[in-house]
Tab-separated table of C-alpha atoms in Angstrom:
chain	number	residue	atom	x	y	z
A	72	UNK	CA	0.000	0.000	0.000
A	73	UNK	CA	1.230	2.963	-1.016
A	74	UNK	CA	0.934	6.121	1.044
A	75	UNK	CA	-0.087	9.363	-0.213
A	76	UNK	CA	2.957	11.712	-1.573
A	77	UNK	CA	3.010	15.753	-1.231
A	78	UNK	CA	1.632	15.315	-5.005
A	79	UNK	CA	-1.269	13.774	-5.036
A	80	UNK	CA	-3.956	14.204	-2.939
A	81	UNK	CA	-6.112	11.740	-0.896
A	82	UNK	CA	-8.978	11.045	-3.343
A	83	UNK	CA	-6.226	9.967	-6.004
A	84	UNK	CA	-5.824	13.199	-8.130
A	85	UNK	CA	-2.613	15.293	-8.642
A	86	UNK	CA	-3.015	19.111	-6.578
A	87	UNK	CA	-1.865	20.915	-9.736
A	88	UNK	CA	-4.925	19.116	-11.903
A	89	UNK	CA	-7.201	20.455	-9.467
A	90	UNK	CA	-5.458	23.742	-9.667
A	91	UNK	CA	-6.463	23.722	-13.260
A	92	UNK	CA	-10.553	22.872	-12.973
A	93	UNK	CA	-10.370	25.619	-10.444
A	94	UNK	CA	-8.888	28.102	-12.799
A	95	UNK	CA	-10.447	26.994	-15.592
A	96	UNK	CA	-14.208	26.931	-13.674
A	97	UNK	CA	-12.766	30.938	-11.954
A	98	UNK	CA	-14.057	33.871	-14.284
A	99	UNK	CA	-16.790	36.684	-14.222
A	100	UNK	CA	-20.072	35.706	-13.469
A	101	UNK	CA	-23.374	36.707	-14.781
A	102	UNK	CA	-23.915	39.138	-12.056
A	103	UNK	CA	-20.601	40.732	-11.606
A	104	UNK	CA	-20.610	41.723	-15.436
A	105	UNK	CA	-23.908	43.070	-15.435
A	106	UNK	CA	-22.869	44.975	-12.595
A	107	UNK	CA	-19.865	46.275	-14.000
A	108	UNK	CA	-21.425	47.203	-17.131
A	109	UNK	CA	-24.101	49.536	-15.138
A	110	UNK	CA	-21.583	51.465	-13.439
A	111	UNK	CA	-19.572	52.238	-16.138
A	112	UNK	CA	-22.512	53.310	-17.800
A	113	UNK	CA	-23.875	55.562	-15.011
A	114	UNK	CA	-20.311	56.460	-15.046
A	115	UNK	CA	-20.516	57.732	-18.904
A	116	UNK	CA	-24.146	59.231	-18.777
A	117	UNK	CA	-22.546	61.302	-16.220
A	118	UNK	CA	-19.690	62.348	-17.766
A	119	UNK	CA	-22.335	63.065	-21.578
A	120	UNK	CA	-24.407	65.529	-19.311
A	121	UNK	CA	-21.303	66.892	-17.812
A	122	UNK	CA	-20.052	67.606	-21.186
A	123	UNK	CA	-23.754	69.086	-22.377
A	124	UNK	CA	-23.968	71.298	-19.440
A	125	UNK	CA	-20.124	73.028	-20.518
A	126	UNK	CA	-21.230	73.334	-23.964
A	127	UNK	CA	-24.322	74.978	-23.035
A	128	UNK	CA	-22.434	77.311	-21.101
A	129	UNK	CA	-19.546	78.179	-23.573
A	130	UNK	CA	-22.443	78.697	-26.179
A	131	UNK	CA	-24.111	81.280	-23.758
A	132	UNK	CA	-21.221	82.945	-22.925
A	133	UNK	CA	-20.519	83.304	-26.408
A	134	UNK	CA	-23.403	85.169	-27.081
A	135	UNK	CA	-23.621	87.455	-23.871
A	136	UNK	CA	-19.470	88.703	-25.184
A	137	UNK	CA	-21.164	89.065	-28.780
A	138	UNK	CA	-23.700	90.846	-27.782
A	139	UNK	CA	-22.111	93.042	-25.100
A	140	UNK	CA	-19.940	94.018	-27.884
A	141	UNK	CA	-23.062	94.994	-30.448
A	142	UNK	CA	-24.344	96.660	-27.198
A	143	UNK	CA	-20.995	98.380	-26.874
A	144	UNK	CA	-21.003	99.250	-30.141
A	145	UNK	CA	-24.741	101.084	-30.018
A	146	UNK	CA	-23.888	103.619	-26.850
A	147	UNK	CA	-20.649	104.850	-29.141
A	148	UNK	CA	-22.486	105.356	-31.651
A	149	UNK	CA	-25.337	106.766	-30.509
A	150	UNK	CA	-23.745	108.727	-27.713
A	151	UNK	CA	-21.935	111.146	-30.219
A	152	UNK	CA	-24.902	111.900	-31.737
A	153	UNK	CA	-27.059	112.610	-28.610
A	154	UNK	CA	-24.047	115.109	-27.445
A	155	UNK	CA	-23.865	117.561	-30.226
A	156	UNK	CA	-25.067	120.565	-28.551
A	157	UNK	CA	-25.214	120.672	-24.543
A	158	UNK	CA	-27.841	123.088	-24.976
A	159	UNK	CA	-30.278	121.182	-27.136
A	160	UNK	CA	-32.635	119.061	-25.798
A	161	UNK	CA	-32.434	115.418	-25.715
A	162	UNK	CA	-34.585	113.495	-28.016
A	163	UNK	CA	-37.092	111.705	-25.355
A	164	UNK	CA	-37.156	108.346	-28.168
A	165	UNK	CA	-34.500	107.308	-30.115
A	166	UNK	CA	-35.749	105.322	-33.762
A	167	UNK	CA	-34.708	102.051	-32.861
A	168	UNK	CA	-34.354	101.221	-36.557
A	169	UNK	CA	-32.051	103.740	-36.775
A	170	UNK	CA	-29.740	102.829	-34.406
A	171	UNK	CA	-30.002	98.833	-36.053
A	172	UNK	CA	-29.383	100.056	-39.579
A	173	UNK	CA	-26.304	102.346	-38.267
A	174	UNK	CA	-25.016	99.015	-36.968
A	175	UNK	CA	-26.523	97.204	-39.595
A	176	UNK	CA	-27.156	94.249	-36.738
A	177	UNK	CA	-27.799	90.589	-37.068
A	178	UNK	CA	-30.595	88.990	-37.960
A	179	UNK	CA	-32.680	88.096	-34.681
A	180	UNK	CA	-30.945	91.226	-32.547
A	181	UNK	CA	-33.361	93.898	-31.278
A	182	UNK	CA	-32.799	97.333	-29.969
A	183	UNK	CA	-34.542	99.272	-27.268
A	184	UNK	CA	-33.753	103.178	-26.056
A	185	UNK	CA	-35.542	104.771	-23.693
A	186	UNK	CA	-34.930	107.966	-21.922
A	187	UNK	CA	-35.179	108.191	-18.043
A	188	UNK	CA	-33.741	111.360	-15.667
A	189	UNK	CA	-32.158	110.635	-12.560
A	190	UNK	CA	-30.891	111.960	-9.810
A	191	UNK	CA	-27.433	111.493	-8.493
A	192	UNK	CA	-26.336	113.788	-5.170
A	193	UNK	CA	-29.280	115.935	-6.140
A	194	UNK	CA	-27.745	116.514	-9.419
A	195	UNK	CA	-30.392	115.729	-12.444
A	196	UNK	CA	-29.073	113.645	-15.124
A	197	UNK	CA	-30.564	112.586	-18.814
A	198	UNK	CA	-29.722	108.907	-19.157
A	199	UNK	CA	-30.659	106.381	-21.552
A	200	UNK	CA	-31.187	102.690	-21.192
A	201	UNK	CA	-29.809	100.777	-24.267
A	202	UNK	CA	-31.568	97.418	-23.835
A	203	UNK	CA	-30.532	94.691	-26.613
A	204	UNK	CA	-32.915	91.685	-27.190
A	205	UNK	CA	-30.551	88.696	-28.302
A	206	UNK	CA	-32.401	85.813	-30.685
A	207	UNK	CA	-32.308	83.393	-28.257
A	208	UNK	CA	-34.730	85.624	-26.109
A	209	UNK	CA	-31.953	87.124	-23.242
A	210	UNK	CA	-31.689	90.735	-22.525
A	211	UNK	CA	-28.907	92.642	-22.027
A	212	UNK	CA	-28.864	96.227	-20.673
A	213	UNK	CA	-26.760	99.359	-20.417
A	214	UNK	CA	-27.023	102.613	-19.635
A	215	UNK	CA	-25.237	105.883	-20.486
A	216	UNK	CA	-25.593	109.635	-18.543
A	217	UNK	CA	-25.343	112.929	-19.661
A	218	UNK	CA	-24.143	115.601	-16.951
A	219	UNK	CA	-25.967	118.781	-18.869
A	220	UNK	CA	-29.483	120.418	-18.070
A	221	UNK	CA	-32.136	118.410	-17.891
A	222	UNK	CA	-34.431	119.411	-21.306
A	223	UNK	CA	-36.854	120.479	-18.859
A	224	UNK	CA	-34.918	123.726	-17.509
A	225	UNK	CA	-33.196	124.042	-20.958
């Protein structure tokens, strides 16, 4: 009778075989890759909507610079012409269309001026609000001041 050896095990069958079936039988199951597959895809919806949300941004950032700049553009244009004589009256509404065929604007832009007084240190001031109507329906406002007499006590 022989006695069992370091190699072989006591049902009759070398370690290293067994080694084998249990490597061979060790992998992924069903369940681990289904679970690995969901959270890399929760993983990657995230990161799509993170990406979505930047692009929005740039592209409204994009158009708040253009159109401060067409904005920008209006008051220096306009503010010349509003100044030529300190002791003329301002016009209380500026032609819109005007002011968009001076700057010959984009299609979808849209122009407002109104005239306002204020008063700063009980000083009265002309001012204008230059309000700018972008296509995608945001508004963006400025104003500009003119220290002369009002056109009332003119």
């Amino acid at each position: 009778m022989t006695t069992p050896s370091s190699s072989v095990s006591s049902i009759g069958c070398p370690r290293s075989s067994r080694r084998m079936r249990r490597r061979a039988r060790a992998g992924f199951t069903l369940v681990e890759v289904l679970v690995a597959v969901t959270v890399l895809s929760v993983g990657m919806i995230a990161i799509h909507q993170a990406f979505g949300t930047c692009l929005h941004a740039i592209r409204s950032s994009e158009e708040t610079l253009y159109s401060s700049m067409i904005l920008e553009e209006a008051v220096t244009t306009m503010a010349p012409k509003l100044w030529q004589d300190p002791k003329d009256p301002l016009p209380e509404k500026l032609d819109a269309r005007a002011i968009e065929a001076d700057l010959k604007m984009p299609a979808g832009y849209a122009i407002e001026a109104d005239k306002n007084k204020i008063k700063i240190n009980d000083v009265e001031l002309d001012a204008y609000r230059f309000k700018l109507k972008t296509p995608r329906g945001s508004r963006i406002e400025t104003s500009i001041y003119f220290n002369r007499p009002v056109s009332d006590k003119a």
